[in-house]
Short mmCIF file of C-alpha atoms in Angstrom, two decimals:
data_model
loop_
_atom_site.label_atom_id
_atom_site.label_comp_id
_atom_site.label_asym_id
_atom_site.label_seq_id
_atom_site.Cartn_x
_atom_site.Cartn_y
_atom_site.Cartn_z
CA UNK A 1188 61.00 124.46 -9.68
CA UNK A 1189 61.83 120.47 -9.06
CA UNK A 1190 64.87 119.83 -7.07
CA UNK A 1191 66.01 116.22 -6.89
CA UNK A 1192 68.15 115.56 -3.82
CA UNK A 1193 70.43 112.85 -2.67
CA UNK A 1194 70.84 112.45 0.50
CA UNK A 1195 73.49 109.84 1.67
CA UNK A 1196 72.93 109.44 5.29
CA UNK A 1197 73.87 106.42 7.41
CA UNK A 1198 71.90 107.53 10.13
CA UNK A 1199 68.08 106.27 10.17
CA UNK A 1200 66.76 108.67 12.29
CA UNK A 1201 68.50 111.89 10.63
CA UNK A 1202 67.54 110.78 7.20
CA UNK A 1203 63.99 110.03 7.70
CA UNK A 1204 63.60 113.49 9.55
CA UNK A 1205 65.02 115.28 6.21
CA UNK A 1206 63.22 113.23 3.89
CA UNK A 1207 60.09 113.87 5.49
CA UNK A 1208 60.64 117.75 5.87
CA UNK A 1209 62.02 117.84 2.41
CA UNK A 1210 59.16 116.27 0.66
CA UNK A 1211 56.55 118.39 2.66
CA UNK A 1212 54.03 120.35 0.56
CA UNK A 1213 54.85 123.40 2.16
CA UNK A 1214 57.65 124.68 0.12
CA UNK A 1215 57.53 126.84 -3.34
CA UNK A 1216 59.96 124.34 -4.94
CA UNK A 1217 59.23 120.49 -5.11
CA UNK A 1218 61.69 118.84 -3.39
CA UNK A 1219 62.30 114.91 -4.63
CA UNK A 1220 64.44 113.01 -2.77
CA UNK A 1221 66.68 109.30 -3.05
CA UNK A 1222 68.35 108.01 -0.06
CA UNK A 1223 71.43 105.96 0.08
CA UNK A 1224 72.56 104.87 3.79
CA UNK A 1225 76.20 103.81 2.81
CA UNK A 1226 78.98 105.38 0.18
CA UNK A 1227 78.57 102.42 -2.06
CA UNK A 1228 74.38 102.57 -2.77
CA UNK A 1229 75.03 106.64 -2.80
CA UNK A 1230 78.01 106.55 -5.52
CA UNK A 1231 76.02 103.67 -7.54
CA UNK A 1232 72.66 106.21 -7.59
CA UNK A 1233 75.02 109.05 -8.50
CA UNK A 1234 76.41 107.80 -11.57
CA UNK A 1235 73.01 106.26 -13.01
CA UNK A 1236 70.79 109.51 -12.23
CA UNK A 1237 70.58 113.46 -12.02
CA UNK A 1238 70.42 115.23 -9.14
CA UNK A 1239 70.64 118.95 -8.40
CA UNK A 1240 72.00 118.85 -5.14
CA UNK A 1241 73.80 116.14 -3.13
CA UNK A 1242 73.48 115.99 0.67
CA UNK A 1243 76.62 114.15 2.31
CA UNK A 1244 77.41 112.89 5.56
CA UNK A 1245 80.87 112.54 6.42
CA UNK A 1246 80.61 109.24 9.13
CA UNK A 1247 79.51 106.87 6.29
CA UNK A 1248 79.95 103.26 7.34
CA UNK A 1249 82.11 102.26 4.74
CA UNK A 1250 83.65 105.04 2.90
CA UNK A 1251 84.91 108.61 4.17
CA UNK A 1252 82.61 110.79 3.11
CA UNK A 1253 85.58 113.02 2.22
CA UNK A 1254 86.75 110.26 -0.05
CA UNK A 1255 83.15 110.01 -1.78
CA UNK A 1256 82.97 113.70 -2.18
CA UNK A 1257 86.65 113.54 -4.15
CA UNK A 1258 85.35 110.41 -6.24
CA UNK A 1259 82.09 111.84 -6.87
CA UNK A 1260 83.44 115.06 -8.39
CA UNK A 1261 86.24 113.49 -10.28
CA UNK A 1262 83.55 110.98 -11.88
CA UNK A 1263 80.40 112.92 -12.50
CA UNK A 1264 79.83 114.70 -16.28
CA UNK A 1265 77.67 117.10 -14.39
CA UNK A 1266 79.17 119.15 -11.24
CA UNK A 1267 76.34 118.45 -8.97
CA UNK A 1268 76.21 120.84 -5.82
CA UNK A 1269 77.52 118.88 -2.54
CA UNK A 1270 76.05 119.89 0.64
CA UNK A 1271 78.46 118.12 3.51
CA UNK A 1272 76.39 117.32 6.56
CA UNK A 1273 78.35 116.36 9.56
CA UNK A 1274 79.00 116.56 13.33
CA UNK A 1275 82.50 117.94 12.72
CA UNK A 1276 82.99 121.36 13.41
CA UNK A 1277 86.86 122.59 13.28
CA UNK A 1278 88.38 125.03 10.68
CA UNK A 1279 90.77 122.15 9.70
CA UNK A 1280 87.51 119.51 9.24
CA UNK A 1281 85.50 122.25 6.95
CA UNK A 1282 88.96 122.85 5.34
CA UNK A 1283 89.36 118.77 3.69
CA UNK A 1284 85.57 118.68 2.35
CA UNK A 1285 86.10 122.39 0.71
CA UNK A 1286 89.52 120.84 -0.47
CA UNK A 1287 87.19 118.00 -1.43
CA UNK A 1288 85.21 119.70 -3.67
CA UNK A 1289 82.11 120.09 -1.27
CA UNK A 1290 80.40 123.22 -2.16
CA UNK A 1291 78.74 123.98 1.03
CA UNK A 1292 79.23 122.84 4.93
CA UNK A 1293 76.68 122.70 7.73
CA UNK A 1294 77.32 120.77 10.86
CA UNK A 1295 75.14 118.81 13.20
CA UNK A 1296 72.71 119.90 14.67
CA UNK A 1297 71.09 121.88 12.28
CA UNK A 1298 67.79 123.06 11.74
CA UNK A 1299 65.82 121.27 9.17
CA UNK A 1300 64.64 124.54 7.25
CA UNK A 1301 68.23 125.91 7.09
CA UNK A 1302 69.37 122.56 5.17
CA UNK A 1303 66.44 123.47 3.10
CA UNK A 1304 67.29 127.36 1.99
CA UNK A 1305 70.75 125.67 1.34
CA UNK A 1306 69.39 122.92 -1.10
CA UNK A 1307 67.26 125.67 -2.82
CA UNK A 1308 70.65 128.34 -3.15
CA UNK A 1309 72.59 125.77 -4.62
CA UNK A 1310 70.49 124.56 -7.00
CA UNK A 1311 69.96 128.17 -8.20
CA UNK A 1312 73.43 128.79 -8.34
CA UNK A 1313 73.89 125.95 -10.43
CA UNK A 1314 71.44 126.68 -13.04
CA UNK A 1315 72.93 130.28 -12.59
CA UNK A 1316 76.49 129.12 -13.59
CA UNK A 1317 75.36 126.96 -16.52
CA UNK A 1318 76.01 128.08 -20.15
CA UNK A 1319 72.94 129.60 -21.68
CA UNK A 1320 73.26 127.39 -24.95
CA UNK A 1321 73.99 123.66 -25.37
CA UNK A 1322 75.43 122.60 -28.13
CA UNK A 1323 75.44 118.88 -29.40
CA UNK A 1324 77.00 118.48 -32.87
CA UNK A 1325 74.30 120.31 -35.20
CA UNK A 1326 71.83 120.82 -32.49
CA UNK A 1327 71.54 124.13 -30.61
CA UNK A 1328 70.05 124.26 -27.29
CA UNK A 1329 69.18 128.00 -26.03
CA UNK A 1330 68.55 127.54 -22.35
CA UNK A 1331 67.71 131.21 -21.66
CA UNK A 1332 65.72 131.79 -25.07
CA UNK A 1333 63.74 128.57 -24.52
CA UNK A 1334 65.10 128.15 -29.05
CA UNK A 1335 66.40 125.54 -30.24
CA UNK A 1336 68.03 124.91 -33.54
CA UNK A 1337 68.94 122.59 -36.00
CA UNK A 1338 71.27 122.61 -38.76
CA UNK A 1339 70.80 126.48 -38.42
CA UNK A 1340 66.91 125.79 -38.77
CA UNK A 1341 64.73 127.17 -36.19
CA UNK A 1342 62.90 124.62 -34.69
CA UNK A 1343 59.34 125.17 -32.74
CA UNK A 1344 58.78 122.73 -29.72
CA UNK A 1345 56.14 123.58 -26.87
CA UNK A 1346 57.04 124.40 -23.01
CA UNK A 1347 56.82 120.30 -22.12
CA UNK A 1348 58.83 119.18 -25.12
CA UNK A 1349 61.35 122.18 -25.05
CA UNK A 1350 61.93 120.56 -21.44
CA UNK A 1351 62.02 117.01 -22.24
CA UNK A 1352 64.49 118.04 -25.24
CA UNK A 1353 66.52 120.38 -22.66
CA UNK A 1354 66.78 117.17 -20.27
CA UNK A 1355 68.14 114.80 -22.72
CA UNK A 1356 70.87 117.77 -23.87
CA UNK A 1357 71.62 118.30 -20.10
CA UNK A 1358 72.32 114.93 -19.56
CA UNK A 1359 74.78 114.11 -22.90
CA UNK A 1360 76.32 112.08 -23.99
CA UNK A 1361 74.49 109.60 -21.05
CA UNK A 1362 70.85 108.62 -21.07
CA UNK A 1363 67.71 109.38 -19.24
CA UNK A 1364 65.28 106.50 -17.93
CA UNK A 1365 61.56 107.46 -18.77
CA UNK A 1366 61.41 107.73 -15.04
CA UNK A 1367 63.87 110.41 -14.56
CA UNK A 1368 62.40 112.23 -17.56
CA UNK A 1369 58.53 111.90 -16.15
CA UNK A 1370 60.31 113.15 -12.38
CA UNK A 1371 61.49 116.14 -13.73
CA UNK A 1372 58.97 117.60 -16.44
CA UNK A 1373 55.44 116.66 -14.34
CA UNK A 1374 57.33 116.06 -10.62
CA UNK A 1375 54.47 113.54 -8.79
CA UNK A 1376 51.71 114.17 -11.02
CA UNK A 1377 52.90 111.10 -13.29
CA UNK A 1378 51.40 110.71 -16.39
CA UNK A 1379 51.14 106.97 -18.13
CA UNK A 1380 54.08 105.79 -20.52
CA UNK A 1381 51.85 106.94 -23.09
CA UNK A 1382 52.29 110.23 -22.53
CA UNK A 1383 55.78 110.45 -22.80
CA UNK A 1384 55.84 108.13 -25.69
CA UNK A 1385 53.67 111.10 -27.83
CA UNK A 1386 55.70 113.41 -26.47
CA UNK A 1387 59.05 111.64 -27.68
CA UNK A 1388 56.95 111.10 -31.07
CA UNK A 1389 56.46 114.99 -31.49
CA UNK A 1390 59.85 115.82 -30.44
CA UNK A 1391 61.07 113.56 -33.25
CA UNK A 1392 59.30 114.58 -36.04
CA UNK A 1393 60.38 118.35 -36.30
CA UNK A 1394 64.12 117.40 -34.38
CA UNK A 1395 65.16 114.03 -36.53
CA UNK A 1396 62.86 113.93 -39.37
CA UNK A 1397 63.85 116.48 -41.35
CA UNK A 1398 67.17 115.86 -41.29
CA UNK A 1399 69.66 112.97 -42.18
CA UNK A 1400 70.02 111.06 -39.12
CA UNK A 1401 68.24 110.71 -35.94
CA UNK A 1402 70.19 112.32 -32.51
CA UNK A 1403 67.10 111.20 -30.25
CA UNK A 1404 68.14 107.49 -29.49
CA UNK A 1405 65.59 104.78 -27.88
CA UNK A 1406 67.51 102.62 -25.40
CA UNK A 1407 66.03 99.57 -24.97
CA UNK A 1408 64.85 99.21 -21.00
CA UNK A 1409 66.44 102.58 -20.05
CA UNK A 1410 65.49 105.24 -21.90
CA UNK A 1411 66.31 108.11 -24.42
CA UNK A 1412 69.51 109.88 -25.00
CA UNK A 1413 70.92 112.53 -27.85
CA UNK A 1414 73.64 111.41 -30.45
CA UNK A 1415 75.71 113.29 -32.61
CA UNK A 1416 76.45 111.81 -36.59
CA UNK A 1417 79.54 109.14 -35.99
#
């Protein structure tokens, strides 16, 4: 299991301390993480990338982190997890970031492996609460089935491309970059661009070519994303 984190921490010390323990080798889940010390660089990685959970501070420099949890959740397609990580500890302060949207609260100091467990259960619960089919104009998406179909036409794709495929559905109507993509299905054993490429190539001849239009879309310096028929 791959979890890509966020954590937006304006604290140096805290952040490399998590980011260190995070990416250890030592866990049964791959932990990937981006850091953002400011509101601003966190919000700007948020909107241009998937992440499974989102770790929050509340003393940001130059947003409340209360305020970033509301915009984050009132902007994002997807309704990442947000883990709220902060040094205040009253019933009223846990009260605004639930209010906020935040779906879990752990105050400072806390122990590295507990933030851990956390990041794990909510990214479980996540995939727990998701619909078991996607569905993207003629396309069919069986998450739980690992089928997908087309036009009512059963369509055969192997473990890697059923999860490249699953990806770009997750993420519509926006795209994926190739990096995002390459993250997620082989986590740090990268392959080359090639790769991908003939796995984009195999994708598209049993998902667009025998049909009328193509849904898997090449965006020029991004990436890939799915279309329905305008």
């Amino acid at each position: 299991m791959n979890i890509r984190v966020l954590l937006i921490e304006d604290n140096q010390a805290i952040a490399e301390q998590l980011c260190d323990y995070l990416e250890q080798d030592n866990f049964q889940v791959n932990f990937q993480v981006d850091y953002a010390c400011d509101g601003r660089t966190g919000f700007n990685l948020v909107q241009d990338n998937q992440y499974e959970v989102i770790l929050l501070d509340l003393m940001l420099p130059d947003i409340d982190g209360v305020e970033l949890c509301k915009k984050i959740k009132a902007t994002s397609d997807i309704a990442t997890p947000i883990l709220m990580l902060t040094a205040r500890d009253s019933l009223f302060d846990k009260s605004k970031g639930f209010d906020a949207g935040a779906d879990d609260y752990l105050t400072k100091p806390f122990e590295l492996q507990e933030v851990a467990m956390r990041c794990v259960a909510l990214a479980r619960r996540q995939q727990l609460h998701q619909s078991s089919k996607i569905n993207i104009g003629e396309l069919v998406v069986d998450v739980k089935k690992h089928l997908v179909k087309r036009n009512e036409k059963n369509i055969n794709l192997s473990a890697k491309n059923f999860t490249i495929l699953l990806l770009l559905a997750k993420a519509y109507p926006n795209a994926l970059s190739r990096h995002e993509i390459t993250a997620k299905v082989w986590g740090e054993d990268f392959p080359d661009s090639d790769v991908l490429r003939s796995h984009i190539y195999t994708i598209r001849n049993v998902i667009d070519k025998p049909f009328d239009f193509p849904m898997i879309k090449t965006i020029h310096g991004v990436g890939f994303k799915l279309e329905e028929k305008s």
